[in-house]
Amino acid sequence: MSNREWPLWEVFIRSKQGLNHKHVGSLRAPDATLALENARDVYTRRSEGISIWVVESNYVHASDPSDADSMFEPSDTKVYRHPTFYEVPEGIKHM
Amino acid sequence: MKTMDLQELEKRFQEKIDKEIKIEPNDWMPDEYRKTLIRQISQHAHSEIVGMLPEGNWITRAPNLRRKAVLLAKVQDEAGHGLYLYSSVETLGADREATIDDLHSGKAKYSSIFNYPAVTWADIGTIGWLVDGAAIMNQVALCRCSYGPYARGMVKICKEESFHQRQGFESLVTLCNGTPTQKAMAQDAMNRFWWPALMMFGPSDDESPNSAQSMKWKIKRFSNDELRQSFVDATVPQAEILGLTIPDPNLKWNEETGHYDFSPINWDEFWQVVNGNGPCNKERIEARTKAKEEGMWVREAAMAYAEKRALKKTA
């Protein structure tokens, strides 16, 4: 038995024109060409997509979930970044 | 956070579960939660892959082109489902090939139903109707599993599987409305698959020691017996429409409980099959082992080719 496994790839699919590519899962393949072909067979058997990206999983860098509190705290505490923070006088429509 | 003791981590973990917050691959989780999921998801993946064998055998024997195209699509789906699940297992840090080797060595199990042979064409319809029907009952519950990648995989699998059950039922409707011989063939398949299908939900709740913990962790949402009962309740009226008799003299509607009563299951048979003594256990594992061993040169050649091309690019 070979000890060397095919590399792992992350698969992103654009479901239709105008939408962004979205992560759908992963698979193993020896190279990018076969990763794309395998992704087509594994993740788009029912017209789920019109475009596929594959990225070797090694190249994905992720934030640490245990740092999430401090990492995202600044976006939680600045309520004035949201339009609902501001009062609008009666009578004003569509602002 | 990093210096938190184990007890505190476990407490926070359970709080997340109780609040229905999904657990994702890099989140902290108890070792036992990880191990339970690796075991469950890999065995689920093996079931999808081994499940291709009894049906694959009928692709060249399908009675017409329509049925053949449908069966091909179904078997291809099972392969896809196996692959989604092996990917989920890898997110837990498990080695995909090691889980497959565990299947081949007999260490890992798979659904015992696939150790029964598919001997007639009616078996293919019955597998779609009863076996996929039972699998869907289990899998719909797993769509709400606390582990994100498994739950997401299940959503996709459930969407795809509903065609599996319908095509099986449709095929049986055709047989049951056909000649007396065809109808008899459908009844014979029903007689052989009914009890193994009920066994797919696993041991009774009082014989299933890990269930309570899995329910607490929300890996499981319903007990084996609850799911089995839902399956019986859903399936009996379908059998009536087909005009098939369910092979259980004690099956009857219970006004009081609002469910069907049915005979006790032959758990000796279940454990015999789980422990390797079913009609096809040996054949199934041999087929899987052969596929890996004899296909290995293809994997190696593809890897060598990719490496050669990569070298050329950099040269």
CSV table of C-alpha atoms in Angstrom, one decimal, chain A residues 1-8 24-31 33-34 41-46 48 62-67 69, chain B residues 1-2 26-27 76-77 80-81 83-84 87 90 95-97 101 156 160 163-164 292-293 296 298-300 302-303 305-307 309:
chain,number,residue,atom,x,y,z
A,1,MET,CA,0.0,0.0,0.0
A,2,SER,CA,1.2,3.5,-0.8
A,3,ASN,CA,1.6,5.7,2.2
A,4,ARG,CA,1.4,8.9,0.2
A,5,GLU,CA,-2.2,10.1,0.0
A,6,TRP,CA,-3.4,12.5,-2.7
A,7,PRO,CA,-3.5,16.1,-1.3
A,8,LEU,CA,-6.7,17.5,0.1
A,24,VAL,CA,-19.1,23.3,-0.3
A,25,GLY,CA,-16.7,20.7,1.0
A,26,SER,CA,-13.4,19.0,0.2
A,27,LEU,CA,-12.0,16.1,-1.7
A,28,ARG,CA,-8.7,14.4,-2.5
A,29,ALA,CA,-7.0,14.6,-5.9
A,30,PRO,CA,-3.5,14.3,-7.3
A,31,ASP,CA,-3.5,17.7,-9.1
A,33,THR,CA,-7.1,19.3,-13.1
A,34,LEU,CA,-8.4,16.2,-11.5
A,41,ASP,CA,-18.7,14.8,-10.2
A,42,VAL,CA,-18.9,14.9,-6.4
A,43,TYR,CA,-20.5,18.3,-5.8
A,44,THR,CA,-22.5,19.3,-9.0
A,45,ARG,CA,-24.6,16.3,-10.0
A,46,ARG,CA,-27.8,18.3,-9.9
A,48,GLU,CA,-25.6,23.1,-8.3
A,62,ALA,CA,-7.8,30.2,9.4
A,63,SER,CA,-8.4,32.3,12.4
A,64,ASP,CA,-8.3,30.5,15.7
A,65,PRO,CA,-11.9,29.9,17.1
A,66,SER,CA,-10.6,30.4,20.6
A,67,ASP,CA,-9.6,34.0,19.7
A,69,ASP,CA,-14.1,36.9,21.2
B,1,MET,CA,-8.9,30.8,27.4
B,2,LYS,CA,-5.8,28.6,26.6
B,26,ASN,CA,-11.3,23.8,14.9
B,27,ASP,CA,-13.5,24.4,18.0
B,76,GLN,CA,-23.3,7.3,-8.4
B,77,ASP,CA,-25.0,9.3,-5.6
B,80,GLY,CA,-20.8,10.9,-3.7
B,81,HIS,CA,-22.4,10.5,-0.3
B,83,LEU,CA,-17.1,11.0,-0.3
B,84,TYR,CA,-18.9,13.8,1.5
B,87,SER,CA,-14.4,14.5,4.0
B,90,GLU,CA,-11.1,14.3,7.9
B,95,ASP,CA,-6.9,9.8,8.5
B,96,ARG,CA,-9.2,8.9,5.6
B,97,GLU,CA,-7.3,5.9,4.4
B,101,ASP,CA,-8.3,0.2,6.2
B,156,LYS,CA,-27.2,17.5,1.0
B,160,GLU,CA,-30.5,13.7,-3.0
B,163,PHE,CA,-35.3,10.4,-5.3
B,164,HIS,CA,-33.8,7.1,-4.2
B,292,LYS,CA,-8.3,-0.6,-3.1
B,293,GLU,CA,-5.5,-3.0,-3.8
B,296,MET,CA,-3.6,1.4,-6.1
B,298,VAL,CA,-3.9,4.1,-10.7
B,299,ARG,CA,-3.5,6.4,-7.6
B,300,GLU,CA,0.2,6.0,-7.7
B,302,ALA,CA,-1.8,9.8,-11.1
B,303,MET,CA,0.4,11.1,-8.3
B,305,TYR,CA,2.2,12.2,-13.2
B,306,ALA,CA,1.2,15.2,-11.1
B,307,GLU,CA,4.7,15.4,-9.6
B,309,ARG,CA,4.2,18.0,-14.4
